[in-house]
mmCIF file of C-alpha atoms and ligand atoms in Angstrom:
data_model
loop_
_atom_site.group_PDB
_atom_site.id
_atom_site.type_symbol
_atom_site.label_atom_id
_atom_site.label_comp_id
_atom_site.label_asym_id
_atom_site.label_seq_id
_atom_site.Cartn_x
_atom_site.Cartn_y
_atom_site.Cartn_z
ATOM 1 C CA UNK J 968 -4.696 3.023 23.888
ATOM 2 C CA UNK J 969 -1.998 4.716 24.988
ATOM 3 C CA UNK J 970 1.579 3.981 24.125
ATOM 4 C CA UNK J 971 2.457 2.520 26.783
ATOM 5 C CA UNK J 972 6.388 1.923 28.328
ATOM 6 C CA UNK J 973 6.281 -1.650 27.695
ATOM 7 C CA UNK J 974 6.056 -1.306 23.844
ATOM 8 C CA UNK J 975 8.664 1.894 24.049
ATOM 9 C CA UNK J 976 10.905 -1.034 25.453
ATOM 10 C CA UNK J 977 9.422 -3.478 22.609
ATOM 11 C CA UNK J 978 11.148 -0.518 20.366
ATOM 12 C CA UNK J 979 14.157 0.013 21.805
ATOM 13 C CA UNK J 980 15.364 -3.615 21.743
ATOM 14 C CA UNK J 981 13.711 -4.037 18.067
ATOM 15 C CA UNK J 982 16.278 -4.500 15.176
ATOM 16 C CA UNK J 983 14.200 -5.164 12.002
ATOM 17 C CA UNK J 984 10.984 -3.237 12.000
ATOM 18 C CA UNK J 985 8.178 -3.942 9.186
ATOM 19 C CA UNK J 986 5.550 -1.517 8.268
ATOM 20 C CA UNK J 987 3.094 -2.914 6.151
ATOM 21 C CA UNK J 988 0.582 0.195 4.741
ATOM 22 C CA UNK J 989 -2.462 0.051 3.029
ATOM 23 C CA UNK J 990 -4.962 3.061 1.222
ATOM 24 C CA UNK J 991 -5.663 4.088 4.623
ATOM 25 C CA UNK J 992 -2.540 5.946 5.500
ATOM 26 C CA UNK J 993 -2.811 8.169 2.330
ATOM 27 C CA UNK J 994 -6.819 8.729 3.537
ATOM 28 C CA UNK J 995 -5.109 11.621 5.397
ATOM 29 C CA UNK J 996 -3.701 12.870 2.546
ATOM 30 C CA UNK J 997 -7.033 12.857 0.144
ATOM 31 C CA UNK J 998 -6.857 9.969 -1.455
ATOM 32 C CA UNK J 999 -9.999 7.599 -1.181
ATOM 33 C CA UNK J 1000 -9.682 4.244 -0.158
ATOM 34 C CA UNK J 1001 -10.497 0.891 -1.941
ATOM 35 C CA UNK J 1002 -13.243 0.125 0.167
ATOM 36 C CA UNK J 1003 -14.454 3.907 0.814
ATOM 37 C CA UNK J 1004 -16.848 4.580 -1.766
ATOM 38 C CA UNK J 1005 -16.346 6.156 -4.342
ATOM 39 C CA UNK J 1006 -17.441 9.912 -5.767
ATOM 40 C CA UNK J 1007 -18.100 11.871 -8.154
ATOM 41 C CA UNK J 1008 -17.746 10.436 -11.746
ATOM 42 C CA UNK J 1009 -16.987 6.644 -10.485
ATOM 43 C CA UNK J 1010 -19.654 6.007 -7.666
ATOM 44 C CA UNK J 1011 -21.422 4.037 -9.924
ATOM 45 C CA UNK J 1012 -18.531 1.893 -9.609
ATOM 46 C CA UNK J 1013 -16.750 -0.505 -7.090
ATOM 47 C CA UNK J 1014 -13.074 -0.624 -7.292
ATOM 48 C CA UNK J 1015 -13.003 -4.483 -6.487
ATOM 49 C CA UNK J 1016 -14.867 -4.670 -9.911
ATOM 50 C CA UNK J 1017 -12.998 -2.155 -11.649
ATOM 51 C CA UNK J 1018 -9.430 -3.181 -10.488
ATOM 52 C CA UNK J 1019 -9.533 -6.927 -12.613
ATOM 53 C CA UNK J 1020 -8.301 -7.857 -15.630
ATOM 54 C CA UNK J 1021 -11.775 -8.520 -16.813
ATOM 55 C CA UNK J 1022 -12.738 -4.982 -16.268
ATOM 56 C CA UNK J 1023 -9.444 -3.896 -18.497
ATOM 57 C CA UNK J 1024 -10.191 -6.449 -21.105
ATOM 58 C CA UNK J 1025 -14.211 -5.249 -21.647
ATOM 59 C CA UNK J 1026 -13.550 -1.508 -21.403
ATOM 60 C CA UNK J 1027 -9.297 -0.849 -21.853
ATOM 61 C CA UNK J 1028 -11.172 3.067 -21.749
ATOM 62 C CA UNK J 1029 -12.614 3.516 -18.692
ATOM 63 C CA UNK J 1030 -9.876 1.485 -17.225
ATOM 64 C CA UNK J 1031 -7.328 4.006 -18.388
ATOM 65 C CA UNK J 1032 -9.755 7.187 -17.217
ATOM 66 C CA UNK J 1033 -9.989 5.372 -14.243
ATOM 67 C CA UNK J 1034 -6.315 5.187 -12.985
ATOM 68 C CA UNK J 1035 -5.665 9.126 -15.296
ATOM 69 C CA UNK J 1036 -8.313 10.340 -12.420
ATOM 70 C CA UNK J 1037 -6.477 8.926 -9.838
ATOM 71 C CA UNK J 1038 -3.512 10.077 -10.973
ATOM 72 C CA UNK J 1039 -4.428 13.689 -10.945
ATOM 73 C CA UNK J 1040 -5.545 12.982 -7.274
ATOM 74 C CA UNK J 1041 -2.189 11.317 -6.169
ATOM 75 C CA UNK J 1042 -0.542 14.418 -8.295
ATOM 76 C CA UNK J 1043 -1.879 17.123 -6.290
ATOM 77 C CA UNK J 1044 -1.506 14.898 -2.634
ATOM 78 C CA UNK J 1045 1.217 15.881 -0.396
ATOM 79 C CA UNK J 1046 2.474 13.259 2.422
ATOM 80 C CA UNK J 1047 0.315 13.390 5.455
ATOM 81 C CA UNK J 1048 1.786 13.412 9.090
ATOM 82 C CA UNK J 1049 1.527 9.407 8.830
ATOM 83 C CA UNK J 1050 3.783 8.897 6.400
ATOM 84 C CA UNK J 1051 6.308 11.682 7.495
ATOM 85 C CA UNK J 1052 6.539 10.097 10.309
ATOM 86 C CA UNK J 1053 7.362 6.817 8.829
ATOM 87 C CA UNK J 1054 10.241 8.417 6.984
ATOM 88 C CA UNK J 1055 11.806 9.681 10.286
ATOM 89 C CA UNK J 1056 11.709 6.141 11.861
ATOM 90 C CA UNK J 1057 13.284 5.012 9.077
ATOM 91 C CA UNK J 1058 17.088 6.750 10.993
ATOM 92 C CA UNK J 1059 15.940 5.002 13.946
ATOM 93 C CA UNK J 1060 16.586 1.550 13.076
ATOM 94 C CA UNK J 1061 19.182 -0.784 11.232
ATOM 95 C CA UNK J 1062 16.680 -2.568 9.264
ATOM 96 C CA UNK J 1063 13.335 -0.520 8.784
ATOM 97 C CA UNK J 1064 11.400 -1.738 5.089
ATOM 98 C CA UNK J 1065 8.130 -0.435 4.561
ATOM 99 C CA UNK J 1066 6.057 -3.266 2.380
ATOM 100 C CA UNK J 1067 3.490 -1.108 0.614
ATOM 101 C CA UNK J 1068 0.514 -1.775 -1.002
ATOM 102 C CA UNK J 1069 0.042 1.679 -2.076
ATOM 103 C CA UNK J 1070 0.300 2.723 -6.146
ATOM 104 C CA UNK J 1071 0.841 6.438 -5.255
ATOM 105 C CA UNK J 1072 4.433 7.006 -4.439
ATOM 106 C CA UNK J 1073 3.663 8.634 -1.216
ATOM 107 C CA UNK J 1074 6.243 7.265 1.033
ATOM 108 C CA UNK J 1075 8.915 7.721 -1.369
ATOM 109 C CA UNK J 1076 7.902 11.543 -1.703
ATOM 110 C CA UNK J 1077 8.039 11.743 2.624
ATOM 111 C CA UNK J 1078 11.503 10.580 2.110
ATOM 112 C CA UNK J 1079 11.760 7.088 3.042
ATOM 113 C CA UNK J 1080 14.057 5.025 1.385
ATOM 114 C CA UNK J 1081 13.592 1.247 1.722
ATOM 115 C CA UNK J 1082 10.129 0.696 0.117
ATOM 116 C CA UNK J 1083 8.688 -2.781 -1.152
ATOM 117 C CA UNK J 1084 5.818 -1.696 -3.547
ATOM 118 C CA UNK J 1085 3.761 -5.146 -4.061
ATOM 119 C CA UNK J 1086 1.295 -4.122 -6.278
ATOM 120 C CA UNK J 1087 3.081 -1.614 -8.571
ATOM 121 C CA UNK J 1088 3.202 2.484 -9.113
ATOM 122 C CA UNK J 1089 0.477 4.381 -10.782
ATOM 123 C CA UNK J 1090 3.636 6.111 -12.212
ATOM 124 C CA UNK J 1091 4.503 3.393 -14.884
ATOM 125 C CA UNK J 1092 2.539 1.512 -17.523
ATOM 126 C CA UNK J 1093 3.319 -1.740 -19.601
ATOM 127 C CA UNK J 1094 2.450 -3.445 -22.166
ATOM 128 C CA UNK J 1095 0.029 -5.890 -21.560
ATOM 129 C CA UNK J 1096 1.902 -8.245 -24.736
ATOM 130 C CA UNK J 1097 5.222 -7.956 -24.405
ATOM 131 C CA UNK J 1098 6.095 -6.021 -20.777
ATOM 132 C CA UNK J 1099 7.796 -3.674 -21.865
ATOM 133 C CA UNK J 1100 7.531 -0.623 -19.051
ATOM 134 C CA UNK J 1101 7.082 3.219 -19.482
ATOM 135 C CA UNK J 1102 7.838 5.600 -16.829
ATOM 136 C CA UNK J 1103 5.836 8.188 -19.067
ATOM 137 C CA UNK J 1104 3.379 8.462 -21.684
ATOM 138 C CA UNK J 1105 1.149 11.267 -23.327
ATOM 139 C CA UNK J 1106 -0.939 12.155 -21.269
ATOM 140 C CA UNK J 1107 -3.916 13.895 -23.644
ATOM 141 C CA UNK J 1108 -6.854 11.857 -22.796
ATOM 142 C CA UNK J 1109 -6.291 9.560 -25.493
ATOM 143 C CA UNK J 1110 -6.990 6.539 -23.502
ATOM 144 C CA UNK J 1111 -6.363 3.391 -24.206
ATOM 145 C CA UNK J 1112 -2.798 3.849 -25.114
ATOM 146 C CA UNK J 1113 -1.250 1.817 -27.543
ATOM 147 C CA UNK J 1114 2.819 0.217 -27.534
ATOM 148 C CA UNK J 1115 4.777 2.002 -29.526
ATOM 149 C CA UNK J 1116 6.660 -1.006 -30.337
ATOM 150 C CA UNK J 1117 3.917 -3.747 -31.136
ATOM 151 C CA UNK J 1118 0.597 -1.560 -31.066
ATOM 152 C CA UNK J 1119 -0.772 -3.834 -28.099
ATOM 153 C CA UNK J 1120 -2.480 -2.565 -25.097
ATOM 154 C CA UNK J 1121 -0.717 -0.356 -22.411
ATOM 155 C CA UNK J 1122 -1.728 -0.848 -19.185
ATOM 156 C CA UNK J 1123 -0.666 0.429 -15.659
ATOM 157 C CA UNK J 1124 1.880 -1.277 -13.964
ATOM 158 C CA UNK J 1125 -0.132 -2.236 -10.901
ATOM 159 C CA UNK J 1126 -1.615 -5.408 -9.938
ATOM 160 C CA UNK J 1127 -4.840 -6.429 -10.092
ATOM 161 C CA UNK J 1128 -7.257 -8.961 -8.655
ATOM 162 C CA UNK J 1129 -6.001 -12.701 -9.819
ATOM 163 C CA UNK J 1130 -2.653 -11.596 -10.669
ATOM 164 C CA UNK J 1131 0.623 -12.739 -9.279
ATOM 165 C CA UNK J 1132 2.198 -9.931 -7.300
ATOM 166 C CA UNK J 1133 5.696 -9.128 -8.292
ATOM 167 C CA UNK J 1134 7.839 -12.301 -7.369
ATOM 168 C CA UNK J 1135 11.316 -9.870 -6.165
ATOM 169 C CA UNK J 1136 9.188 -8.142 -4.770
ATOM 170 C CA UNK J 1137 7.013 -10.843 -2.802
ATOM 171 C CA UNK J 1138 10.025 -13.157 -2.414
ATOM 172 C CA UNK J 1139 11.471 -9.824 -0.302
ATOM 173 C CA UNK J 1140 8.389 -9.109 1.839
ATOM 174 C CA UNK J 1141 8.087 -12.843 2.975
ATOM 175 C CA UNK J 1142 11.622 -12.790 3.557
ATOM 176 C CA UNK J 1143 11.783 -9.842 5.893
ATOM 177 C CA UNK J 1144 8.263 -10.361 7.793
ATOM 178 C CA UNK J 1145 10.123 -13.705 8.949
ATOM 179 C CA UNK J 1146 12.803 -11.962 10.486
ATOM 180 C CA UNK J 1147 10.823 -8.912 11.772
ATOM 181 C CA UNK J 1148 11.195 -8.456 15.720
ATOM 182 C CA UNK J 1149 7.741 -5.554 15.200
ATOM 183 C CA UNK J 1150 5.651 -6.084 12.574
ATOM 184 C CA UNK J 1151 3.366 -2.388 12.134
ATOM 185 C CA UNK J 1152 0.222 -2.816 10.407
ATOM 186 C CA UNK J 1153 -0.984 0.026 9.031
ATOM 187 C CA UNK J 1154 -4.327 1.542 7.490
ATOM 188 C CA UNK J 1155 -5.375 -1.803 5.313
ATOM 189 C CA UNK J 1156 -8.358 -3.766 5.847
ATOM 190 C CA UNK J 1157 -6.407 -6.914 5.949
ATOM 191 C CA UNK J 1158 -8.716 -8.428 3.412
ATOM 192 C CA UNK J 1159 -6.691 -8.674 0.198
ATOM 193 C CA UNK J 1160 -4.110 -11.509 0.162
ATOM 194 C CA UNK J 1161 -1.142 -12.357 -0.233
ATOM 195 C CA UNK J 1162 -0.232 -8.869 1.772
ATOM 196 C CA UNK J 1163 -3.161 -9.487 4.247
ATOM 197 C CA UNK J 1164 -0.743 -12.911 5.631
ATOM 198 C CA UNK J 1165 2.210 -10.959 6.153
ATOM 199 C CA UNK J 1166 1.519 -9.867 9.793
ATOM 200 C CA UNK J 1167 0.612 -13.644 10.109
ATOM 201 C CA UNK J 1168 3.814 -14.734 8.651
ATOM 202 C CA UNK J 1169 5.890 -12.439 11.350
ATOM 203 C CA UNK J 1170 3.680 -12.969 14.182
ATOM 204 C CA UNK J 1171 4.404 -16.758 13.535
ATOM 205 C CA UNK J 1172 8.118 -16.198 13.825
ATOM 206 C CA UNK J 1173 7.991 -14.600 16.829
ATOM 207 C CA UNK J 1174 7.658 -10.888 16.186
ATOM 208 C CA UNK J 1175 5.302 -8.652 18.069
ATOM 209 C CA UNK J 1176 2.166 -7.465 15.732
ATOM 210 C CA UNK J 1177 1.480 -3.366 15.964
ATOM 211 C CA UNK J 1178 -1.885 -2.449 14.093
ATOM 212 C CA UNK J 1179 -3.426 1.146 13.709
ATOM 213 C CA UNK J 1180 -6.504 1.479 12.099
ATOM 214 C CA UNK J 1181 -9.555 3.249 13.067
ATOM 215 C CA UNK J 1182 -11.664 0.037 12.575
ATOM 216 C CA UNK J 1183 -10.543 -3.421 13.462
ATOM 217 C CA UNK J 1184 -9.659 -6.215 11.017
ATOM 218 C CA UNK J 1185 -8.584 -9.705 10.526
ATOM 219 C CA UNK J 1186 -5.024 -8.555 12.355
ATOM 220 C CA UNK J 1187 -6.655 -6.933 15.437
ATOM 221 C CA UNK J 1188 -7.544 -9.965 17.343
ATOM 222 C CA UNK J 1189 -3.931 -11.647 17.184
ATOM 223 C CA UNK J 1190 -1.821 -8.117 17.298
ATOM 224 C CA UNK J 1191 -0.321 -7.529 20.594
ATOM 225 C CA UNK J 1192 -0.828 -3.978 20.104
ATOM 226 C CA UNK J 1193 -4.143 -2.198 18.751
ATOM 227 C CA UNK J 1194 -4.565 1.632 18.305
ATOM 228 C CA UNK J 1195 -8.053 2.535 16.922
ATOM 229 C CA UNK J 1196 -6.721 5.710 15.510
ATOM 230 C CA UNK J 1197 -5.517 7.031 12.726
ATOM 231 C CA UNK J 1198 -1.982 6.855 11.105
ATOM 232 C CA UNK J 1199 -1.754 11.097 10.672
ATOM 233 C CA UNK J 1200 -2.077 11.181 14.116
ATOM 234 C CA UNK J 1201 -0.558 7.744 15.850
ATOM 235 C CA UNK J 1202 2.617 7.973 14.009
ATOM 236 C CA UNK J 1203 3.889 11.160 14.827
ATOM 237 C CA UNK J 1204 2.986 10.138 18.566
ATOM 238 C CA UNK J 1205 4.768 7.159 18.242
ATOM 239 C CA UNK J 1206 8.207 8.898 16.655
ATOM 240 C CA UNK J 1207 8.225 11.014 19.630
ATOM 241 C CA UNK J 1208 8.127 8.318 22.147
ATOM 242 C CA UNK J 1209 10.425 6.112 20.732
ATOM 243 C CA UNK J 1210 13.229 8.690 19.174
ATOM 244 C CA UNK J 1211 16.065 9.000 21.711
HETATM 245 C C1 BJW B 1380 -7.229 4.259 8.059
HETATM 246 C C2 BJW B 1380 -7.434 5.596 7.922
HETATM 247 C C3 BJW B 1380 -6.497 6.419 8.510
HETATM 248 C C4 BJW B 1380 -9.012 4.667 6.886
HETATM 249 N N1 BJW B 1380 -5.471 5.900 9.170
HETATM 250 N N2 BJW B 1380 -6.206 3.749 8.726
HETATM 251 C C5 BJW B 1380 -6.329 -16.521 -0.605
HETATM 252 C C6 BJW B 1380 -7.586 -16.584 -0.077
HETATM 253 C C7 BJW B 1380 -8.657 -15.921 -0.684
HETATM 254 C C8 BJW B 1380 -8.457 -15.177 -1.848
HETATM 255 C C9 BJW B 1380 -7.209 -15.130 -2.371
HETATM 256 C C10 BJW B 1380 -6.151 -15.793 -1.765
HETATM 257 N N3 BJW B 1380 -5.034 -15.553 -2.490
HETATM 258 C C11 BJW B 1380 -5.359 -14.759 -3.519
HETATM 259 C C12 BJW B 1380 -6.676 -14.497 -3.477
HETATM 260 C C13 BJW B 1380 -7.418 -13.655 -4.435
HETATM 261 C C14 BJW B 1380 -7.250 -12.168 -4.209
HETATM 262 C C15 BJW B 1380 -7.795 -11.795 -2.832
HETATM 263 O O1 BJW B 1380 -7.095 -11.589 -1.879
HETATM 264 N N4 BJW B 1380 -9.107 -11.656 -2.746
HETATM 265 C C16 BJW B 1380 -9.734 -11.267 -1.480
HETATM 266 C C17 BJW B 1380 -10.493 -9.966 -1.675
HETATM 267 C C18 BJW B 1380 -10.564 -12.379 -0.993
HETATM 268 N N5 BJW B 1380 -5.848 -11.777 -4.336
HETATM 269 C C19 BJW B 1380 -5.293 -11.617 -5.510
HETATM 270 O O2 BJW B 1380 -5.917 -11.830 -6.529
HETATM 271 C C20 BJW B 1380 -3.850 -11.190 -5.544
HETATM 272 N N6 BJW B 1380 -3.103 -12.059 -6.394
HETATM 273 C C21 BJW B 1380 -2.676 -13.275 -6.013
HETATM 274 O O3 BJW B 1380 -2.747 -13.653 -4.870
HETATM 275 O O4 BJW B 1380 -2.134 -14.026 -7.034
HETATM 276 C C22 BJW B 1380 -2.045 -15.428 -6.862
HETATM 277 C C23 BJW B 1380 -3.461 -16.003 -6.912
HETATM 278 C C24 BJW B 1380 -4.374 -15.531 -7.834
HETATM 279 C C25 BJW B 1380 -5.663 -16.046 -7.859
HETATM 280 C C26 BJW B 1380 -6.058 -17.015 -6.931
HETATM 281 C C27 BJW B 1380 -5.132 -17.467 -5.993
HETATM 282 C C28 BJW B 1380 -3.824 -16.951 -5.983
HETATM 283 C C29 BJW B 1380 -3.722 -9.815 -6.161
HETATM 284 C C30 BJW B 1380 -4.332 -8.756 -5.322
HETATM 285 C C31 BJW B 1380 -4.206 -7.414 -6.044
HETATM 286 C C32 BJW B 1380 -4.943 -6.286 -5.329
HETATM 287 N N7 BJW B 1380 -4.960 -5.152 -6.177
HETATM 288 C C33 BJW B 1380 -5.531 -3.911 -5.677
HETATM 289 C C34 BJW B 1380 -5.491 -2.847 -6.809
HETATM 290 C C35 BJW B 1380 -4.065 -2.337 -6.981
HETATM 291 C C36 BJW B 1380 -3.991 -1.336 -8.075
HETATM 292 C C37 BJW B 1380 -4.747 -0.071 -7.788
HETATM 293 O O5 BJW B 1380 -4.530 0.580 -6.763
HETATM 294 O O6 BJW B 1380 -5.562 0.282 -8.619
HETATM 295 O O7 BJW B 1380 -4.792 -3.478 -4.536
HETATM 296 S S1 BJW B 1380 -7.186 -4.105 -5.030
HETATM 297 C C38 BJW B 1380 -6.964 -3.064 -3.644
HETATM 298 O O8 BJW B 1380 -6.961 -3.813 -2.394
HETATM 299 C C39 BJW B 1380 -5.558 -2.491 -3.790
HETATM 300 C C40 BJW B 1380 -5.105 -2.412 -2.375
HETATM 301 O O9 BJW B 1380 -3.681 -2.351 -2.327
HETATM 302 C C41 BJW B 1380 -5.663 -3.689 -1.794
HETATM 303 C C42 BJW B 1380 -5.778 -3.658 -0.302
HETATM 304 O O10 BJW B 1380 -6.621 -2.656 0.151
HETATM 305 P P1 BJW B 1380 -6.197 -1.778 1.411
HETATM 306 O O11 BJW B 1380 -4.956 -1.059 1.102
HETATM 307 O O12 BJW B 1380 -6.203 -2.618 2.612
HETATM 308 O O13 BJW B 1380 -7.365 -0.676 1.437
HETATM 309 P P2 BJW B 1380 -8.846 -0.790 1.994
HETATM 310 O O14 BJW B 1380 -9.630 0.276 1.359
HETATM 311 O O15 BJW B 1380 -9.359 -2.169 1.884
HETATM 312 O O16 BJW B 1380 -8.722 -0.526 3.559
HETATM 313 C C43 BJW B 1380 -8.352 0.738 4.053
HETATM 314 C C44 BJW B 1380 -8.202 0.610 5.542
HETATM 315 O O17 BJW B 1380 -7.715 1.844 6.056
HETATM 316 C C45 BJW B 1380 -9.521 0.343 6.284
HETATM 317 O O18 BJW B 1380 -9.324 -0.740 7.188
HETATM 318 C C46 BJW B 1380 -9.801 1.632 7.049
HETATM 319 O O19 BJW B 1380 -10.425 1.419 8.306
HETATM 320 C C47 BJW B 1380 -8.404 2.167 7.232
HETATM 321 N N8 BJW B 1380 -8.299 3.608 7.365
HETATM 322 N N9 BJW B 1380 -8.621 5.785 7.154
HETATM 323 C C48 BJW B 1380 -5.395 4.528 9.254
HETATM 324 N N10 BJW B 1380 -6.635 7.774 8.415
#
């Protein structure tokens, strides 16, 4: 689909813009997706098994090799054209908040500045007793770690499957998908709640619902927009129409 004049209009009236983002805008940037599978070392694993609480509590280990592999890969990643792009919309609007469900930091590192992270940063740990947070740790392959305070479990920050996201940070993304006029929906599979409601929860309150993915989802059939493509190249199309 092209962009077409009436949504350029849609953007130039728009106010409060919400990008929601899932794995697939980093796909662009080498990082795998949840529901891609997986290679090397872990295909013998899903990551809808892996990312649980149960998984952490039977094997704290592989858990912890899990997310230090990951790591390395988010390391070495450099923003894609998708999320630069993002960044430079960012100027283009008094209230632009991109809701993430992303762990890898790459938004921050393309320079955009009002990020809601809902479930966590691959950057920090906790632990799992007492929450105490680390924003680094020794990094030697001497997995699990242990608290240097109480000698429980360390685990990453993130959230998995069963947990309760956040609350600031969920309180925040329900709050501002209310009062979105655009509502962007971007590279998730719209499958994981409570994020997967928030286009939902806008288009309810009247704001117009902007999905690019290169496969449909739950969102495509009540978005007003669709663009079967992919964020590294949509975005930067879309920047250029819309920028004065
Ligand atoms: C491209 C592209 C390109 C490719 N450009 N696009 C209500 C109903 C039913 C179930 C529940 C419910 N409420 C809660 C639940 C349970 C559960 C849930 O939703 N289950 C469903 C699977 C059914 N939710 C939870 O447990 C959540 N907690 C919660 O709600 O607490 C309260 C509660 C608990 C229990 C019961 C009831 C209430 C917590 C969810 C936590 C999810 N955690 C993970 C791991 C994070 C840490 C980590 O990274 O390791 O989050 S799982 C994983 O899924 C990760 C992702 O953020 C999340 C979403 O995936 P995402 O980002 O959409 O990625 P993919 O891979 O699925 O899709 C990629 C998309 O990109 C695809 O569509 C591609 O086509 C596209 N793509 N290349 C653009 N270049």
């Amino acid at each position: 689909m092209a962009i077409v004049e009436e949504l350029i209009e849609i953007f130039h009236n728009a106010r409060a813009i919400v990008v929601l983002t899932g794995a697939g805008i980093s796909a662009e940037s080498g990082i795998p997706t949840f529901r891609d599978a997986q290679t090397g070392l872990w295909q013998r694993y899903s990551p809808q098994e892996l990312a649980t609480p149960r998984a952490f509590e039977t094997n704290p280990g592989l858990l912890w090799n899990w997310y230090a592999w990951r790591r390395n890969l988010i390391n070495k990643a450099e923003p894609n054209a998708g999320h630069k792009a993002l960044a430079q919309m960012e100027n283009l609007f008094p209230k632009f908040t991109i809701i993430t469900q992303n762990i890898d930091g790459l938004h921050q590192k393309a320079g955009s500045k009002n990020i809601i992270e809902l479930h966590g940063n691959i950057y920090r740990a906790r632990c799992a007793a007492e929450n105490l947070v680390f924003e680094s740790w020794p990094d030697n392959g001497n997995f699990p770690l242990t608290c240097p305070h109480c000698g429980g479990l360390v685990r990453p920050d993130v959230v998995w499957f069963g947990e309760n996201l956040p609350a600031g940070a969920l309180e925040s993304a329900y709050f501002l998908s209310n009062r979105a006029d655009i509502m962007l929906s971007v590279g998730t599979s719209a499958v994981v709640e409570p994020a997967a409601s928030l286009p939902l929860v806008a288009l309810r309150n009247k704001a117009v619902v902007v999905e690019v993915n290169p496969e449909p989802t739950p969102v495509t059939r009540y978005a007003q927009f669709y663009f079967k493509e992919t964020a590294g190249k949509f975005l930067p199309e879309l920047y250029s129409a819309i920028k004065p």
